[in-house]
CSV table of C-alpha atoms and ligand atoms in Angstrom, one decimal:
chain,number,residue,atom,x,y,z
R,847,MET,CA,-61.0,-22.6,0.1
R,848,LYS,CA,-58.6,-25.3,-1.1
R,849,ILE,CA,-55.8,-26.2,0.8
R,850,ALA,CA,-52.8,-28.9,1.2
R,851,ILE,CA,-51.4,-30.8,3.7
R,852,MET,CA,-47.5,-32.2,3.7
R,853,GLY,CA,-47.0,-35.1,6.5
R,854,PHE,CA,-50.0,-37.2,7.7
R,855,GLY,CA,-48.2,-37.9,11.1
R,856,THR,CA,-50.0,-37.8,14.2
R,857,VAL,CA,-50.6,-34.3,13.8
R,858,GLY,CA,-51.5,-34.2,10.4
R,859,ILE,CA,-54.4,-36.5,10.9
R,860,GLY,CA,-55.5,-34.2,14.1
R,861,VAL,CA,-56.1,-32.1,11.5
R,862,GLU,CA,-58.1,-33.5,8.9
R,863,GLU,CA,-60.1,-34.8,12.1
R,864,ILE,CA,-61.0,-31.0,13.5
R,865,LEU,CA,-61.8,-29.9,9.7
R,866,TYR,CA,-64.2,-32.5,9.1
R,867,LYS,CA,-65.5,-32.4,12.8
R,868,LYS,CA,-66.1,-29.1,12.4
R,869,ARG,CA,-67.3,-29.0,9.1
R,870,ASN,CA,-70.4,-27.0,9.5
R,871,PRO,CA,-69.9,-24.7,12.7
R,872,LEU,CA,-66.8,-23.3,10.0
R,873,LEU,CA,-69.1,-23.3,7.5
R,874,LYS,CA,-71.4,-21.3,9.4
R,875,ARG,CA,-69.1,-18.5,9.6
R,876,GLY,CA,-68.2,-18.6,5.7
R,877,PHE,CA,-64.5,-21.1,6.4
R,878,ASP,CA,-65.7,-23.6,3.6
R,879,ILE,CA,-61.9,-25.0,4.1
R,880,ASN,CA,-62.0,-27.8,1.8
R,881,ILE,CA,-58.2,-30.1,1.3
R,882,ASP,CA,-57.5,-30.4,-2.0
R,883,LYS,CA,-54.5,-33.4,-1.7
R,884,ILE,CA,-52.3,-34.7,1.0
R,885,LEU,CA,-48.9,-34.8,0.4
R,886,ILE,CA,-47.6,-38.6,2.2
R,887,LYS,CA,-44.3,-40.7,1.4
R,888,ASN,CA,-45.6,-43.8,1.5
R,889,ILE,CA,-48.4,-44.1,-0.8
R,890,ASN,CA,-49.3,-48.0,-0.1
R,891,LYS,CA,-49.7,-47.4,3.2
R,892,LYS,CA,-53.2,-47.7,4.3
R,893,ARG,CA,-54.9,-44.1,5.3
R,894,ASN,CA,-58.0,-43.4,7.0
R,895,PRO,CA,-59.0,-40.5,7.2
R,896,LEU,CA,-62.4,-39.3,8.3
R,897,ASN,CA,-63.1,-38.1,4.8
R,898,LYS,CA,-62.8,-41.0,2.6
R,899,LYS,CA,-62.7,-38.5,-0.6
R,900,LEU,CA,-59.1,-37.5,0.4
R,901,THR,CA,-57.2,-37.8,-1.9
R,902,PHE,CA,-52.7,-38.5,-1.1
R,903,THR,CA,-49.8,-37.9,-3.6
R,904,ASP,CA,-45.8,-38.6,-3.2
R,905,ASP,CA,-45.7,-36.0,-5.9
R,906,PHE,CA,-44.5,-32.7,-4.2
R,907,ASP,CA,-45.2,-31.3,-7.2
R,908,GLU,CA,-48.9,-32.0,-7.5
R,909,ILE,CA,-49.1,-29.5,-4.9
R,910,LEU,CA,-46.4,-26.9,-5.7
R,911,ASN,CA,-48.4,-26.6,-9.3
R,912,SER,CA,-51.9,-26.2,-7.8
R,913,ASP,CA,-54.2,-23.9,-7.3
R,914,VAL,CA,-54.1,-23.8,-3.0
R,915,ASP,CA,-53.2,-21.0,-1.9
R,916,THR,CA,-52.2,-22.3,1.3
R,917,VAL,CA,-50.2,-25.4,3.0
R,918,ILE,CA,-49.8,-26.5,6.0
R,919,ASP,CA,-47.1,-28.3,7.0
R,920,VAL,CA,-46.7,-31.3,9.3
R,921,THR,CA,-43.5,-32.7,8.4
R,922,SER,CA,-40.5,-33.8,10.5
R,923,SER,CA,-37.6,-33.6,7.8
R,924,LEU,CA,-36.0,-30.6,7.8
R,925,GLU,CA,-34.0,-29.8,4.6
R,926,GLU,CA,-36.1,-31.3,2.5
R,927,THR,CA,-39.1,-29.3,4.1
R,928,TYR,CA,-37.5,-26.6,3.8
R,929,GLU,CA,-36.4,-26.5,0.5
R,930,ARG,CA,-40.5,-27.3,-0.2
R,931,ILE,CA,-41.0,-24.7,1.2
R,932,LEU,CA,-38.8,-21.6,-0.5
R,933,LYS,CA,-40.7,-23.6,-3.6
R,934,LEU,CA,-44.0,-22.8,-2.5
R,935,MET,CA,-44.0,-19.6,-1.0
R,936,SER,CA,-41.5,-18.7,-3.8
R,937,ALA,CA,-44.9,-19.6,-6.0
R,938,GLY,CA,-46.8,-17.0,-3.8
R,939,LYS,CA,-48.3,-20.0,-1.5
R,940,ASN,CA,-49.0,-18.7,2.2
R,941,ILE,CA,-47.6,-21.3,4.9
R,942,VAL,CA,-48.8,-22.8,8.5
R,943,THR,CA,-45.8,-24.9,9.8
R,944,ALA,CA,-45.3,-26.7,13.1
R,945,ASN,CA,-42.0,-27.4,12.0
R,946,LYS,CA,-39.8,-26.0,14.6
R,947,ALA,CA,-36.3,-27.1,13.1
R,948,VAL,CA,-37.3,-25.4,10.0
R,949,VAL,CA,-38.7,-22.3,11.8
R,950,SER,CA,-36.0,-21.7,13.7
R,951,LYS,CA,-32.7,-22.7,11.1
R,952,TYR,CA,-34.2,-20.5,8.5
R,953,PHE,CA,-36.3,-17.8,10.9
R,954,GLU,CA,-34.9,-14.8,9.1
R,955,GLU,CA,-35.1,-16.1,5.4
R,956,LEU,CA,-38.7,-17.4,5.7
R,957,ASN,CA,-39.9,-14.3,7.1
R,958,GLU,CA,-38.2,-12.1,5.0
R,959,LEU,CA,-39.5,-14.3,2.1
R,960,SER,CA,-43.0,-14.1,3.2
R,961,ILE,CA,-43.1,-9.9,3.4
R,962,LYS,CA,-41.3,-10.0,-0.2
R,963,LYS,CA,-43.9,-12.4,-1.9
R,964,ASN,CA,-46.9,-10.3,-0.3
R,965,ILE,CA,-48.0,-14.0,1.5
R,966,PHE,CA,-48.6,-15.6,4.7
R,967,PHE,CA,-45.8,-17.8,7.2
R,968,SER,CA,-47.6,-18.9,9.9
R,969,TYR,CA,-45.6,-20.8,12.7
R,970,GLU,CA,-47.8,-21.0,16.3
R,971,ALA,CA,-47.7,-24.2,16.2
R,972,SER,CA,-44.0,-24.7,15.8
R,973,VAL,CA,-44.0,-23.7,19.6
R,974,ALA,CA,-45.8,-25.2,23.1
R,975,GLY,CA,-48.4,-26.8,21.1
R,976,ALA,CA,-51.8,-25.6,22.1
R,977,ILE,CA,-50.4,-22.5,23.8
R,978,PRO,CA,-51.5,-19.4,22.1
R,979,THR,CA,-47.9,-18.2,22.5
R,980,ILE,CA,-46.1,-16.7,19.4
R,981,HIS,CA,-49.3,-14.5,18.1
R,982,PRO,CA,-49.3,-13.0,22.3
R,983,ILE,CA,-46.0,-12.0,21.4
R,984,MET,CA,-45.7,-10.6,18.6
R,985,GLU,CA,-48.3,-8.4,19.3
R,986,GLU,CA,-46.6,-7.2,22.0
R,987,VAL,CA,-43.4,-6.2,20.5
R,988,PHE,CA,-45.4,-3.7,18.8
R,989,ILE,CA,-46.2,-2.3,22.2
R,990,ASN,CA,-44.0,-3.6,24.7
R,991,ASP,CA,-40.3,-4.1,25.6
R,992,ILE,CA,-40.3,-7.7,26.9
R,993,PHE,CA,-37.0,-8.5,28.5
R,994,GLU,CA,-37.6,-12.0,29.7
R,995,ILE,CA,-38.6,-14.9,28.5
R,996,SER,CA,-38.3,-18.6,29.8
R,997,GLY,CA,-40.5,-22.0,29.5
R,998,ILE,CA,-40.7,-25.6,30.5
R,999,LEU,CA,-40.9,-25.9,26.3
R,1000,ASN,CA,-40.6,-29.6,25.8
R,1001,GLY,CA,-42.7,-31.9,26.7
R,1002,THR,CA,-41.4,-35.6,26.5
R,1003,SER,CA,-38.0,-34.4,29.0
R,1004,ASN,CA,-41.0,-32.5,31.5
R,1005,TYR,CA,-42.5,-35.8,31.1
R,1006,ILE,CA,-39.3,-37.6,32.3
R,1007,LEU,CA,-38.1,-35.1,35.0
R,1008,SER,CA,-41.3,-34.9,36.6
R,1009,LYS,CA,-41.8,-39.0,36.4
R,1010,MET,CA,-38.5,-39.4,37.4
R,1011,GLU,CA,-39.4,-36.7,41.1
R,1012,ILE,CA,-42.8,-38.1,41.9
R,1013,GLU,CA,-42.7,-42.1,40.8
R,1014,GLY,CA,-38.8,-42.8,42.2
R,1015,LEU,CA,-37.9,-43.8,38.8
R,1016,THR,CA,-34.6,-44.1,36.4
R,1017,TYR,CA,-33.7,-42.1,33.5
R,1018,ASP,CA,-33.5,-44.9,31.4
R,1019,GLU,CA,-37.2,-46.4,33.2
R,1020,VAL,CA,-39.4,-43.4,32.0
R,1021,LEU,CA,-37.7,-42.9,28.7
R,1022,LYS,CA,-39.0,-46.3,28.0
R,1023,GLU,CA,-42.3,-45.6,29.4
R,1024,ALA,CA,-42.8,-42.3,27.5
R,1025,GLN,CA,-41.4,-44.4,24.5
R,1026,GLU,CA,-44.3,-46.9,24.9
R,1027,LEU,CA,-46.4,-44.4,25.3
R,1028,GLY,CA,-46.0,-42.4,22.1
R,1029,TYR,CA,-45.0,-39.2,24.3
R,1030,ALA,CA,-41.0,-39.6,23.3
R,1031,GLU,CA,-40.0,-40.5,19.6
R,1032,ALA,CA,-37.9,-43.8,18.9
R,1033,ASP,CA,-35.1,-41.4,18.3
R,1034,PRO,CA,-35.5,-39.0,21.5
R,1035,THR,CA,-32.3,-37.6,20.4
R,1036,ALA,CA,-33.7,-33.8,20.0
R,1037,ASP,CA,-35.6,-33.7,23.0
R,1038,VAL,CA,-33.6,-34.7,25.9
R,1039,TYR,CA,-30.6,-33.1,24.8
R,1040,GLY,CA,-32.3,-30.2,24.7
R,1041,PHE,CA,-32.4,-29.3,20.8
R,1042,ASP,CA,-36.2,-28.7,20.1
R,1043,THR,CA,-36.2,-26.5,23.5
R,1044,MET,CA,-32.9,-24.6,21.7
R,1045,ARG,CA,-35.1,-24.6,18.7
R,1046,LYS,CA,-38.0,-23.0,20.6
R,1047,ILE,CA,-36.2,-20.8,22.8
R,1048,ARG,CA,-34.9,-19.3,19.6
R,1049,ILE,CA,-37.7,-18.7,17.5
R,1050,LEU,CA,-39.3,-17.0,20.5
R,1051,SER,CA,-36.6,-14.8,21.7
R,1052,SER,CA,-35.9,-14.0,17.8
R,1053,ILE,CA,-39.4,-12.7,17.9
R,1054,VAL,CA,-39.2,-10.6,21.4
R,1055,TYR,CA,-36.1,-9.0,20.9
R,1056,ASN,CA,-36.2,-8.4,16.6
R,1057,SER,CA,-32.9,-9.3,17.1
R,1058,LYS,CA,-30.6,-12.7,15.3
R,1059,ILE,CA,-29.8,-15.2,17.1
R,1060,ASN,CA,-27.9,-17.9,15.5
R,1061,GLU,CA,-29.0,-21.5,17.1
R,1062,ASP,CA,-24.7,-22.6,17.7
R,1063,ASP,CA,-24.6,-19.4,20.0
R,1064,ILE,CA,-27.6,-21.0,22.7
R,1065,PHE,CA,-25.7,-23.1,25.0
R,1066,THR,CA,-27.6,-26.5,25.2
R,1067,PHE,CA,-27.6,-29.0,27.9
R,1068,GLY,CA,-30.8,-31.3,28.1
R,1069,ILE,CA,-31.5,-34.3,30.7
R,1070,ALA,CA,-29.6,-37.6,29.6
R,1071,ASN,CA,-26.9,-37.5,32.5
R,1072,ILE,CA,-30.0,-36.5,34.7
R,1073,LYS,CA,-29.7,-39.4,37.9
R,1074,ILE,CA,-32.4,-39.5,41.3
R,1075,SER,CA,-29.6,-38.6,43.0
R,1076,ASP,CA,-30.0,-35.0,41.3
R,1077,PHE,CA,-33.4,-35.4,42.4
R,1078,ASP,CA,-32.4,-36.2,46.1
R,1079,PHE,CA,-30.2,-33.3,46.2
R,1080,ALA,CA,-32.2,-30.6,45.1
R,1081,LYS,CA,-35.4,-31.6,47.1
R,1082,ALA,CA,-33.5,-31.4,50.1
R,1083,LEU,CA,-32.9,-28.6,49.1
R,1084,GLY,CA,-36.8,-27.4,48.6
R,1085,TYR,CA,-36.4,-27.3,45.0
R,1086,SER,CA,-37.8,-29.5,41.7
R,1087,ILE,CA,-35.8,-29.8,38.6
R,1088,ARG,CA,-37.4,-28.9,35.3
R,1089,LEU,CA,-35.7,-28.4,31.9
R,1090,LEU,CA,-35.6,-24.5,30.9
R,1091,GLY,CA,-35.0,-22.3,27.6
R,1092,LYS,CA,-34.5,-19.0,28.7
R,1093,SER,CA,-33.2,-15.5,27.5
R,1094,LYS,CA,-32.8,-12.6,28.8
R,1095,LEU,CA,-31.8,-9.2,27.3
R,1096,LYS,CA,-29.8,-7.0,29.7
R,1097,ASP,CA,-27.6,-3.9,28.5
R,1098,GLY,CA,-27.6,-4.8,25.0
R,1099,LYS,CA,-27.1,-8.7,25.5
R,1100,ILE,CA,-28.8,-11.2,25.2
R,1101,ASN,CA,-28.1,-14.4,28.0
R,1102,ILE,CA,-30.0,-17.3,26.2
R,1103,SER,CA,-29.9,-20.9,27.3
R,1104,VAL,CA,-31.2,-23.9,27.4
R,1105,ILE,CA,-30.1,-25.7,30.7
R,1106,PRO,CA,-32.2,-27.6,33.8
R,1107,THR,CA,-32.8,-25.5,36.7
R,1108,PHE,CA,-33.7,-26.2,40.1
R,1109,VAL,CA,-36.7,-24.4,40.5
R,1110,LYS,CA,-38.7,-23.9,44.0
R,1111,ASP,CA,-41.7,-21.4,42.3
R,1112,ASP,CA,-45.0,-22.5,42.2
R,1113,PHE,CA,-45.7,-22.0,38.3
R,1114,PHE,CA,-42.4,-24.3,36.5
R,1115,ALA,CA,-42.1,-27.3,40.0
R,1116,LYS,CA,-45.7,-27.6,39.8
R,1117,SER,CA,-45.7,-28.6,35.7
R,1118,PHE,CA,-46.2,-31.9,35.4
R,1119,GLU,CA,-46.3,-34.5,32.4
R,1120,SER,CA,-45.9,-32.9,28.9
R,1121,THR,CA,-47.2,-29.7,29.8
R,1122,ASN,CA,-45.5,-26.7,28.6
R,1123,ALA,CA,-45.1,-23.4,30.8
R,1124,ILE,CA,-43.6,-19.9,29.5
R,1125,GLU,CA,-43.4,-17.0,31.8
R,1126,ILE,CA,-43.2,-13.6,29.9
R,1127,LEU,CA,-41.7,-10.2,31.7
R,1128,GLY,CA,-42.2,-6.9,30.2
R,1129,GLU,CA,-42.7,-3.4,30.7
R,1130,ASN,CA,-46.0,-3.1,30.6
R,1131,PHE,CA,-47.6,-6.0,32.8
R,1132,LYS,CA,-44.4,-7.2,34.5
R,1133,LYS,CA,-44.9,-10.7,33.8
R,1134,TYR,CA,-47.3,-13.0,32.6
R,1135,GLU,CA,-47.9,-17.0,32.5
R,1136,LEU,CA,-49.2,-19.0,30.3
R,1137,LYS,CA,-49.5,-23.0,31.0
R,1138,GLY,CA,-51.2,-25.8,29.0
R,1139,PRO,CA,-50.1,-28.5,26.6
R,1140,GLY,CA,-47.2,-28.7,24.4
R,1141,ALA,CA,-47.4,-31.4,22.3
R,1142,GLY,CA,-50.5,-33.8,20.9
R,1143,LYS,CA,-52.5,-35.0,18.4
R,1144,LEU,CA,-55.4,-32.3,18.9
R,1145,GLU,CA,-53.3,-30.1,21.0
R,1146,THR,CA,-51.0,-29.2,17.8
R,1147,ALA,CA,-53.7,-29.3,15.6
R,1148,ASP,CA,-55.9,-26.9,17.1
R,1149,ALA,CA,-52.7,-24.2,17.2
R,1150,ILE,CA,-52.8,-25.3,13.6
R,1151,ILE,CA,-56.0,-24.7,12.4
R,1152,ARG,CA,-56.0,-21.4,14.4
R,1153,ASP,CA,-53.4,-19.9,11.9
R,1154,LEU,CA,-54.7,-21.1,9.0
R,1155,LEU,CA,-58.4,-19.2,10.0
R,1156,ARG,CA,-56.4,-16.1,10.8
R,1157,ILE,CA,-54.8,-16.1,7.0
R,1158,LEU,CA,-58.3,-17.0,5.3
R,1159,ALA,CA,-60.2,-13.8,7.6
R,1160,LYS,CA,-57.4,-11.7,7.1
R,1161,ARG,CA,-56.8,-11.1,10.2
R,1162,GLU,CA,-53.3,-12.8,10.5
R,1163,ILE,CA,-50.4,-9.9,11.8
R,1164,LYS,CA,-48.6,-9.2,8.6
R,1165,THR,CA,-45.2,-11.1,9.5
R,1166,PHE,CA,-42.9,-8.0,10.8
R,1167,TYR,CA,-39.9,-9.9,11.9
R,1168,GLY,CA,-36.7,-7.5,10.3
R,1169,SER,CA,-33.7,-8.1,12.7
R,1170,ALA,CA,-34.1,-4.5,13.5
R,1171,ASN,CA,-31.9,-5.1,16.8
R,1172,ASN,CA,-28.2,-6.4,16.8
R,1173,TYR,CA,-28.2,-7.6,20.0
R,1174,VAL,CA,-24.8,-9.0,20.9
R,1175,VAL,CA,-25.3,-13.2,22.6
R,1176,GLU,CA,-23.5,-13.2,25.6
R,1177,ASN,CA,-24.0,-15.0,28.7
R,1178,ASN,CA,-22.2,-12.7,30.9
R,1179,LEU,CA,-24.7,-13.2,33.8
R,1180,GLU,CA,-23.9,-14.4,37.3
R,1181,LYS,CA,-25.4,-17.2,38.6
R,1182,ASN,CA,-25.6,-20.1,41.3
R,1183,TYR,CA,-24.6,-23.0,39.1
R,1184,TYR,CA,-25.5,-27.2,40.8
R,1185,VAL,CA,-22.7,-29.3,39.4
R,1186,ARG,CA,-22.7,-33.3,39.6
R,1187,CYS,CA,-19.2,-35.0,39.1
R,1188,GLU,CA,-17.0,-37.8,39.9
R,1189,LYS,CA,-13.5,-35.7,40.5
R,1190,LEU,CA,-12.7,-32.5,40.7
R,1191,SER,CA,-10.2,-29.9,39.1
R,1192,LYS,CA,-8.6,-27.3,40.9
R,1193,GLU,CA,-10.4,-24.9,38.8
R,1194,LEU,CA,-13.7,-26.1,40.2
R,1195,LYS,CA,-12.2,-26.6,43.6
R,1196,SER,CA,-12.2,-22.5,43.2
R,1197,LEU,CA,-15.7,-22.6,42.6
R,1198,ILE,CA,-16.9,-24.8,44.9
R,1199,SER,CA,-19.9,-22.7,47.8
R,1200,SER,CA,-21.0,-26.1,49.7
R,1201,GLU,CA,-20.6,-29.3,48.6
R,1202,LYS,CA,-22.0,-33.0,49.4
R,1203,ILE,CA,-20.7,-36.6,48.6
R,1204,ILE,CA,-22.6,-39.8,48.1
R,1205,GLY,CA,-20.5,-42.2,47.6
R,1206,GLU,CA,-18.1,-41.5,44.5
R,1207,GLU,CA,-19.7,-38.3,43.3
R,1208,HIS,CA,-19.1,-35.4,44.5
R,1209,HIS,CA,-22.4,-32.8,44.2
R,1210,ILE,CA,-21.9,-28.5,44.6
R,1211,ILE,CA,-23.1,-25.6,44.8
R,1212,THR,CA,-20.9,-22.8,42.5
R,1213,LYS,CA,-20.7,-19.6,43.5
R,1214,LYS,CA,-21.9,-16.9,41.5
R,1215,VAL,CA,-20.3,-17.3,38.4
R,1216,ASN,CA,-20.6,-16.7,34.9
R,1217,LEU,CA,-22.3,-19.8,32.2
R,1218,ASN,CA,-19.5,-19.7,30.1
R,1219,LYS,CA,-17.0,-19.9,32.6
R,1220,LEU,CA,-18.7,-22.7,34.2
R,1221,ILE,CA,-18.5,-24.8,30.6
R,1222,ASP,CA,-14.9,-24.1,30.4
R,1223,VAL,CA,-14.3,-25.4,34.0
R,1224,ILE,CA,-16.2,-28.8,33.0
R,1225,ASP,CA,-15.3,-29.2,29.3
R,1226,ASP,CA,-13.6,-32.2,30.0
R,1227,PHE,CA,-15.3,-33.3,32.4
R,1228,ASP,CA,-17.0,-37.1,32.0
R,1229,LYS,CA,-20.3,-38.0,33.7
R,1230,VAL,CA,-20.6,-35.1,34.6
R,1231,PHE,CA,-24.7,-33.0,35.4
R,1232,ILE,CA,-25.1,-29.0,36.1
R,1233,ALA,CA,-28.3,-26.8,36.9
R,1234,GLU,CA,-28.6,-23.4,36.8
R,1235,ILE,CA,-30.2,-22.6,41.0
R,1236,GLU,CA,-33.4,-20.2,39.9
R,1237,GLU,CA,-32.4,-18.4,43.2
R,1238,GLU,CA,-29.7,-17.7,45.5
R,1239,ILE,CA,-29.5,-20.1,48.5
I,1387,HSE,N1,-41.4,-33.5,21.1
I,1387,HSE,C1,-41.7,-32.7,21.7
I,1387,HSE,C2,-42.2,-32.4,22.9
I,1387,HSE,C3,-43.1,-32.2,20.0
I,1387,HSE,O1,-41.9,-33.1,23.4
I,1387,HSE,O2,-42.1,-31.4,23.1
I,1387,HSE,C4,-43.5,-30.9,20.2
I,1387,HSE,O3,-43.2,-29.7,19.9
């Protein structure tokens, strides 16, 4: 079985490592997996694969025109990788990808193409790293009505939040530490502004509701403005703060958002460092919870290789997605929110349920309000931080 890999960064190295170290147990079960070629950007950069005979190329066409039938994508670019995946799929090659930006943006198109070409488009590694998430919910869709899914889906944000909470460090201090340790990207924008979580909740929600959800319709508010004073305020009320991606189907409408959340329950509140945690509510089992490492070299590579094995063993679920439901995406539920800001407007004053003023800052708990209304009210506010409150106070 010949495969190719696009990208040889952290996760690509992890894929090669597992395939090399586990070659014998894989062979025993009939998986004679050989990496034909690895596509890299800089052919002159020194690489240290465990298998010294591996060949690298910077020419995408060598992979496109090769006889490999499955390509593993561990790149992080969006449009270039999308174009390449399109070409590979059109040429009849299965794709296993960890690239959540591509999977989220082109979800319908790539899934539909895989059906048309009778190949597999597998993306377990795009959400929640090592935690099996995509496949369990894909299976559920046939037999269960899932009506809510929410989770801590970004390891970098969770690392920052839990370190701020426990060690009392500032956002900038923890971000710097996370970058030095290699958790956060040099450009952590997608992580801390919530876009990475937005992509992941878009992918999960599209599967469970079998309905098209545009990225632009997902309200996304990250953690970049968070301060120690927010944790102090939350703690005094018995809460922790975590960044959640969440969606709920109610009365034919999908409420979906990415928003820092005051959490009290142990499941989310006791998720530390780069842990991911996902909660799924459905008709057959009320609720189940998944928790584990949401990022990392071997963790993500593990999810990729599980996809690969399912394809090779012909046990992969045939991609079924068809946007069969046309649910409206609209945040119409009313909730309590926390708002921290420096000045109040008349509209915000009318939403206040309780307020504490510390120094220059107002820490507010709102009455129950629709998220869209709150966003309208704080739209032109500078230095504002908001969080949803998980339970009524
Ligand atoms: N930047 C991502 C995170 C990597 O921090 O969770 C895994 O998708």
